[in-house]
Coordinates of C-alpha atoms in Angstrom, one line a residue:
X1 CA -13.1 3.2 -22.0
X2 CA -15.2 5.6 -24.1
X3 CA -13.6 6.8 -27.3
X4 CA -13.8 10.4 -26.2
X5 CA -11.6 9.6 -23.2
X6 CA -8.8 8.2 -25.3
X7 CA -6.9 11.5 -26.1
X8 CA -6.9 12.6 -22.4
X9 CA -5.8 9.1 -21.4
X10 CA -2.9 9.0 -23.8
X11 CA -1.8 12.6 -23.0
X12 CA -1.9 11.9 -19.2
X13 CA 0.0 8.6 -19.6
X14 CA 2.7 10.4 -21.6
X15 CA 3.1 13.1 -19.0
X16 CA 3.4 10.5 -16.2
X17 CA 5.9 8.4 -18.2
X18 CA 8.2 11.4 -18.6
X19 CA 7.9 12.5 -15.0
X20 CA 11.5 12.8 -13.7
X21 CA 13.0 11.0 -10.7
X22 CA 13.4 14.4 -9.1
X23 CA 9.6 15.0 -9.2
X24 CA 8.8 11.5 -8.1
X25 CA 11.2 11.6 -5.2
X26 CA 10.5 15.1 -4.1
X27 CA 10.2 15.0 -0.3
X28 CA 9.4 18.8 0.1
X29 CA 5.7 18.1 0.0
X30 CA 3.5 17.5 3.1
X31 CA 3.1 13.9 4.1
X32 CA -0.3 12.9 5.3
X33 CA -0.9 10.2 8.0
X34 CA -2.5 7.9 5.4
X35 CA -1.8 4.5 3.8
X36 CA -2.8 4.2 0.2
X37 CA -3.7 0.6 -0.6
X38 CA -4.5 -1.2 -3.9
X39 CA -4.2 -4.5 -5.6
X40 CA -3.8 -5.6 -9.2
X41 CA -4.0 -8.5 -11.7
X42 CA -1.5 -9.9 -14.2
X43 CA -3.0 -8.1 -17.3
X44 CA -2.5 -4.7 -15.7
X45 CA 1.1 -5.1 -14.5
X46 CA 2.5 -3.5 -17.6
X47 CA 0.6 -0.2 -17.1
X48 CA 0.5 -0.2 -13.3
X49 CA 3.5 2.1 -13.0
X50 CA 1.3 4.9 -14.4
X51 CA -1.1 4.5 -11.4
X52 CA 1.8 4.5 -8.9
X53 CA 3.4 7.5 -10.6
X54 CA 0.2 9.5 -10.3
X55 CA 0.1 8.6 -6.6
X56 CA 3.8 9.6 -6.1
X57 CA 3.0 13.0 -7.7
X58 CA 0.2 14.0 -5.4
X59 CA 0.3 17.5 -3.9
X60 CA 0.3 15.8 -0.5
X61 CA 2.0 12.4 -0.1
X62 CA 0.8 9.3 1.8
X63 CA 3.1 7.7 4.3
X64 CA 3.0 4.5 2.2
X65 CA 1.6 3.2 -1.0
X66 CA 1.0 -0.5 -0.5
X67 CA 0.4 -2.9 -3.4
X68 CA -1.0 -6.3 -2.7
X69 CA -0.3 -9.0 -5.3
X70 CA -0.6 -12.8 -5.4
X71 CA 2.6 -14.8 -4.8
X72 CA 2.6 -16.1 -8.4
X73 CA 3.4 -12.5 -9.6
X74 CA 6.6 -12.1 -7.7
X75 CA 8.7 -13.0 -10.7
X76 CA 6.6 -11.0 -13.2
X77 CA 7.1 -7.5 -11.9
X78 CA 8.1 -5.3 -14.9
X79 CA 11.1 -2.9 -14.6
X80 CA 8.8 0.1 -15.0
X81 CA 7.1 -0.9 -11.7
X82 CA 10.0 -2.4 -9.8
X83 CA 12.1 0.8 -10.1
X84 CA 9.5 2.7 -8.2
X85 CA 9.8 0.5 -5.1
X86 CA 11.4 2.4 -2.2
X87 CA 10.7 4.4 0.9
X88 CA 7.2 5.4 -0.3
X89 CA 6.0 2.5 -2.4
X90 CA 6.2 -1.2 -1.5
X91 CA 4.8 -4.5 -2.7
X92 CA 3.4 -7.3 -0.5
X93 CA 2.7 -10.8 -1.8
X94 CA -0.3 -12.8 -0.4
X95 CA -2.4 -15.9 -1.1
X96 CA -5.7 -14.1 -2.0
X97 CA -6.7 -13.4 -5.6
X98 CA -9.9 -11.4 -5.0
X99 CA -10.3 -7.7 -5.1
X100 CA -10.9 -7.5 -1.4
X101 CA -7.1 -7.6 -1.0
X102 CA -6.9 -3.9 -1.6
X103 CA -8.2 -3.2 1.9
X104 CA -8.4 -6.3 4.1
X105 CA -4.6 -6.9 4.3
X106 CA -3.9 -3.2 5.0
X107 CA -6.5 -3.2 7.8
X108 CA -4.6 -6.1 9.4
X109 CA -1.1 -4.6 8.8
X110 CA -2.1 -1.0 9.7
X111 CA -5.0 -1.3 12.2
X112 CA -4.5 2.3 13.6
X113 CA -4.0 4.1 10.3
X114 CA -6.3 5.9 7.9
X115 CA -6.4 3.8 4.8
X116 CA -7.3 5.1 1.3
X117 CA -8.1 2.5 -1.4
X118 CA -7.8 3.2 -5.2
X119 CA -8.0 1.2 -8.4
X120 CA -5.2 -0.2 -10.6
X121 CA -6.5 1.0 -14.0
X122 CA -6.7 4.7 -13.4
X123 CA -4.5 7.8 -13.2
X124 CA -5.3 10.1 -10.3
X125 CA -5.4 13.9 -10.3
X126 CA -2.6 15.5 -8.2
X127 CA -5.0 16.8 -5.5
X128 CA -7.0 13.6 -5.3
X129 CA -5.6 12.5 -1.9
X130 CA -5.5 15.9 -0.4
X131 CA -9.2 16.5 -1.1
X132 CA -10.1 13.2 0.6
X133 CA -8.0 14.1 3.6
X134 CA -9.5 17.6 4.0
X135 CA -12.9 16.0 4.4
X136 CA -11.6 13.5 6.8
X137 CA -10.4 16.4 9.1
X138 CA -14.0 17.7 9.2
X139 CA -15.7 14.3 9.5
X140 CA -13.1 12.1 11.2
X141 CA -15.4 9.1 11.9
X142 CA -16.9 8.9 8.4
X143 CA -16.0 6.9 5.3
X144 CA -15.3 9.5 2.6
X145 CA -15.5 8.8 -1.1
X146 CA -15.3 10.9 -4.2
X147 CA -17.8 8.7 -6.1
X148 CA -20.9 7.0 -4.6
X149 CA -24.1 5.2 -5.6
X150 CA -27.3 4.8 -3.7
X151 CA -28.5 1.3 -3.0
X152 CA -32.1 1.5 -4.1
X153 CA -35.2 -0.3 -2.8
X154 CA -38.7 -0.2 -4.3
X155 CA -41.5 -0.8 -1.8
X156 CA -39.0 -2.7 0.4
X157 CA -37.7 -4.8 -2.5
X158 CA -34.1 -4.4 -3.7
X159 CA -34.0 -2.7 -7.1
X160 CA -31.8 -4.0 -10.0
X161 CA -28.3 -2.6 -9.9
X162 CA -28.8 -0.4 -12.9
X163 CA -31.4 1.5 -10.8
X164 CA -28.9 2.3 -8.1
X165 CA -28.3 5.9 -9.0
X166 CA -24.9 7.6 -9.1
X167 CA -24.8 10.4 -6.5
X168 CA -24.1 13.7 -8.3
X169 CA -24.3 16.0 -5.4
X170 CA -21.2 16.7 -3.3
X171 CA -21.0 16.7 0.5
X172 CA -24.1 14.5 1.0
X173 CA -24.8 11.3 3.0
X174 CA -27.6 8.8 3.4
X175 CA -28.1 5.4 5.0
X176 CA -27.7 3.5 1.7
X177 CA -24.8 5.6 0.3
X178 CA -22.2 3.2 -1.1
X179 CA -18.6 4.3 -1.9
X180 CA -17.4 3.3 -5.4
X181 CA -13.8 2.2 -5.3
X182 CA -12.6 3.7 -8.5
X183 CA -12.9 7.3 -7.2
X184 CA -10.9 6.5 -4.0
X185 CA -12.3 5.7 -0.6
X186 CA -11.0 6.8 2.8
X187 CA -11.5 4.6 5.8
X188 CA -10.6 5.8 9.3
X189 CA -9.6 3.2 11.9
X190 CA -12.3 1.1 13.5
X191 CA -15.2 2.2 11.2
X192 CA -15.9 -1.3 9.8
X193 CA -17.6 -4.3 11.4
X194 CA -15.5 -7.0 13.0
X195 CA -16.2 -9.5 10.2
X196 CA -14.6 -7.3 7.5
X197 CA -11.4 -9.5 7.3
X198 CA -13.2 -12.9 7.5
X199 CA -12.1 -14.4 4.3
X200 CA -14.6 -17.3 4.3
X201 CA -17.5 -14.9 4.7
X202 CA -16.7 -12.4 1.9
X203 CA -15.7 -15.1 -0.5
X204 CA -19.0 -16.9 0.2
X205 CA -21.3 -13.8 0.1
X206 CA -19.6 -11.3 -2.2
X207 CA -16.6 -12.9 -3.9
X208 CA -16.5 -10.4 -6.8
X209 CA -17.9 -7.3 -5.0
X210 CA -15.5 -5.7 -2.5
X211 CA -17.4 -2.4 -2.7
X212 CA -20.6 -4.1 -1.5
X213 CA -18.8 -6.0 1.2
X214 CA -17.1 -2.9 2.6
X215 CA -20.4 -1.0 2.5
X216 CA -22.1 -3.7 4.5
X217 CA -19.3 -3.7 7.0
X218 CA -19.6 0.1 7.5
X219 CA -23.4 -0.1 7.8
X220 CA -23.3 -2.9 10.4
X221 CA -20.8 -0.7 12.4
X222 CA -23.1 2.3 12.2
X223 CA -20.6 4.3 10.2
X224 CA -21.7 7.2 8.0
X225 CA -20.6 7.2 4.4
X226 CA -20.2 10.6 2.8
X227 CA -19.5 11.9 -0.6
X228 CA -16.6 14.4 -0.6
X229 CA -17.2 18.1 -0.8
X230 CA -14.8 18.4 -3.8
X231 CA -15.1 15.2 -5.8
X232 CA -13.3 16.8 -8.7
X233 CA -12.9 15.3 -12.1
X234 CA -13.1 11.5 -12.4
X235 CA -9.8 9.7 -12.6
X236 CA -8.4 9.1 -16.1
X237 CA -8.7 5.5 -17.3
X238 CA -5.5 3.9 -18.7
X239 CA -6.0 2.9 -22.3
X240 CA -6.3 -0.9 -22.8
X241 CA -6.3 -1.7 -19.1
X242 CA -10.0 -2.5 -18.7
X243 CA -10.4 -5.4 -21.1
X244 CA -10.5 -7.7 -18.0
X245 CA -12.9 -6.2 -15.5
X246 CA -15.4 -7.2 -12.8
X247 CA -17.9 -4.8 -14.5
X248 CA -18.9 -7.5 -17.0
X249 CA -20.3 -9.9 -14.3
X250 CA -21.2 -7.4 -11.5
X251 CA -23.0 -4.8 -13.6
X252 CA -24.0 -6.3 -17.0
X253 CA -24.9 -9.7 -15.6
X254 CA -26.4 -8.2 -12.4
X255 CA -23.9 -9.8 -10.1
X256 CA -24.0 -6.9 -7.7
X257 CA -27.7 -7.4 -7.1
X258 CA -27.2 -11.1 -6.3
X259 CA -24.2 -10.5 -4.0
X260 CA -25.9 -7.6 -2.1
X261 CA -28.9 -9.9 -1.5
X262 CA -26.7 -12.6 -0.2
X263 CA -25.0 -10.2 2.3
X264 CA -28.4 -8.8 3.4
X265 CA -29.8 -12.3 3.9
X266 CA -26.9 -13.4 6.0
X267 CA -26.8 -10.3 8.2
X268 CA -30.6 -9.7 8.2
X269 CA -30.1 -6.2 6.7
X270 CA -33.5 -4.6 5.8
X271 CA -34.4 -1.3 4.2

């Protein structure tokens, strides 16, 4: 987290902590035909209730908020998170420990549903989900994301990850547009290649890069990825939650470059 983000993070967290049960359980809002799906790790369990609260306070609610955790965490759920479990929010326990859990298990459990993934270390603006869904209504067969990067090639050769430029224009698409998970990504049913849930493949090719794996699966299926028309402000990071992060290996050590190359070699994906 950048130092300038700290005041906003602390203020947002304070507001969410003091949100009342009446606000969290308010059923007068519109329910969208969407499953919000995420996963988490032990170091973030203590602050995870802030993420869930931000999802329960959306202007339009999802049908379900589904959290996928490893079996070992069943006895480690803090009260702040456990008390939010109910009609809207549920926890499932699985064997996987990788970040791919946030989508692959929901694809299996809800094969005919629109699924939106999000991260476990961010607090989401109240209109976050509604804005994704409005674009889905216009482009019902596209993957929609608030944040995207462009996979870059130079003269047919894959560029280093730090040269994959962040897309700043809203409402755009391209062949190599890659959704970035932290902003939230909407997946309609049947837009990902059949291998998407093959554990042996994604653990071999992209064990630490779920964004790359899901991008490859949409590309192989011929699905368009599109940045949303109203990306809005970036989600607010939770102070102290990002000390353990895949960014260290995937970005700073160029792990994304290596894993994308592995995927492309296996599937013969060429620019």
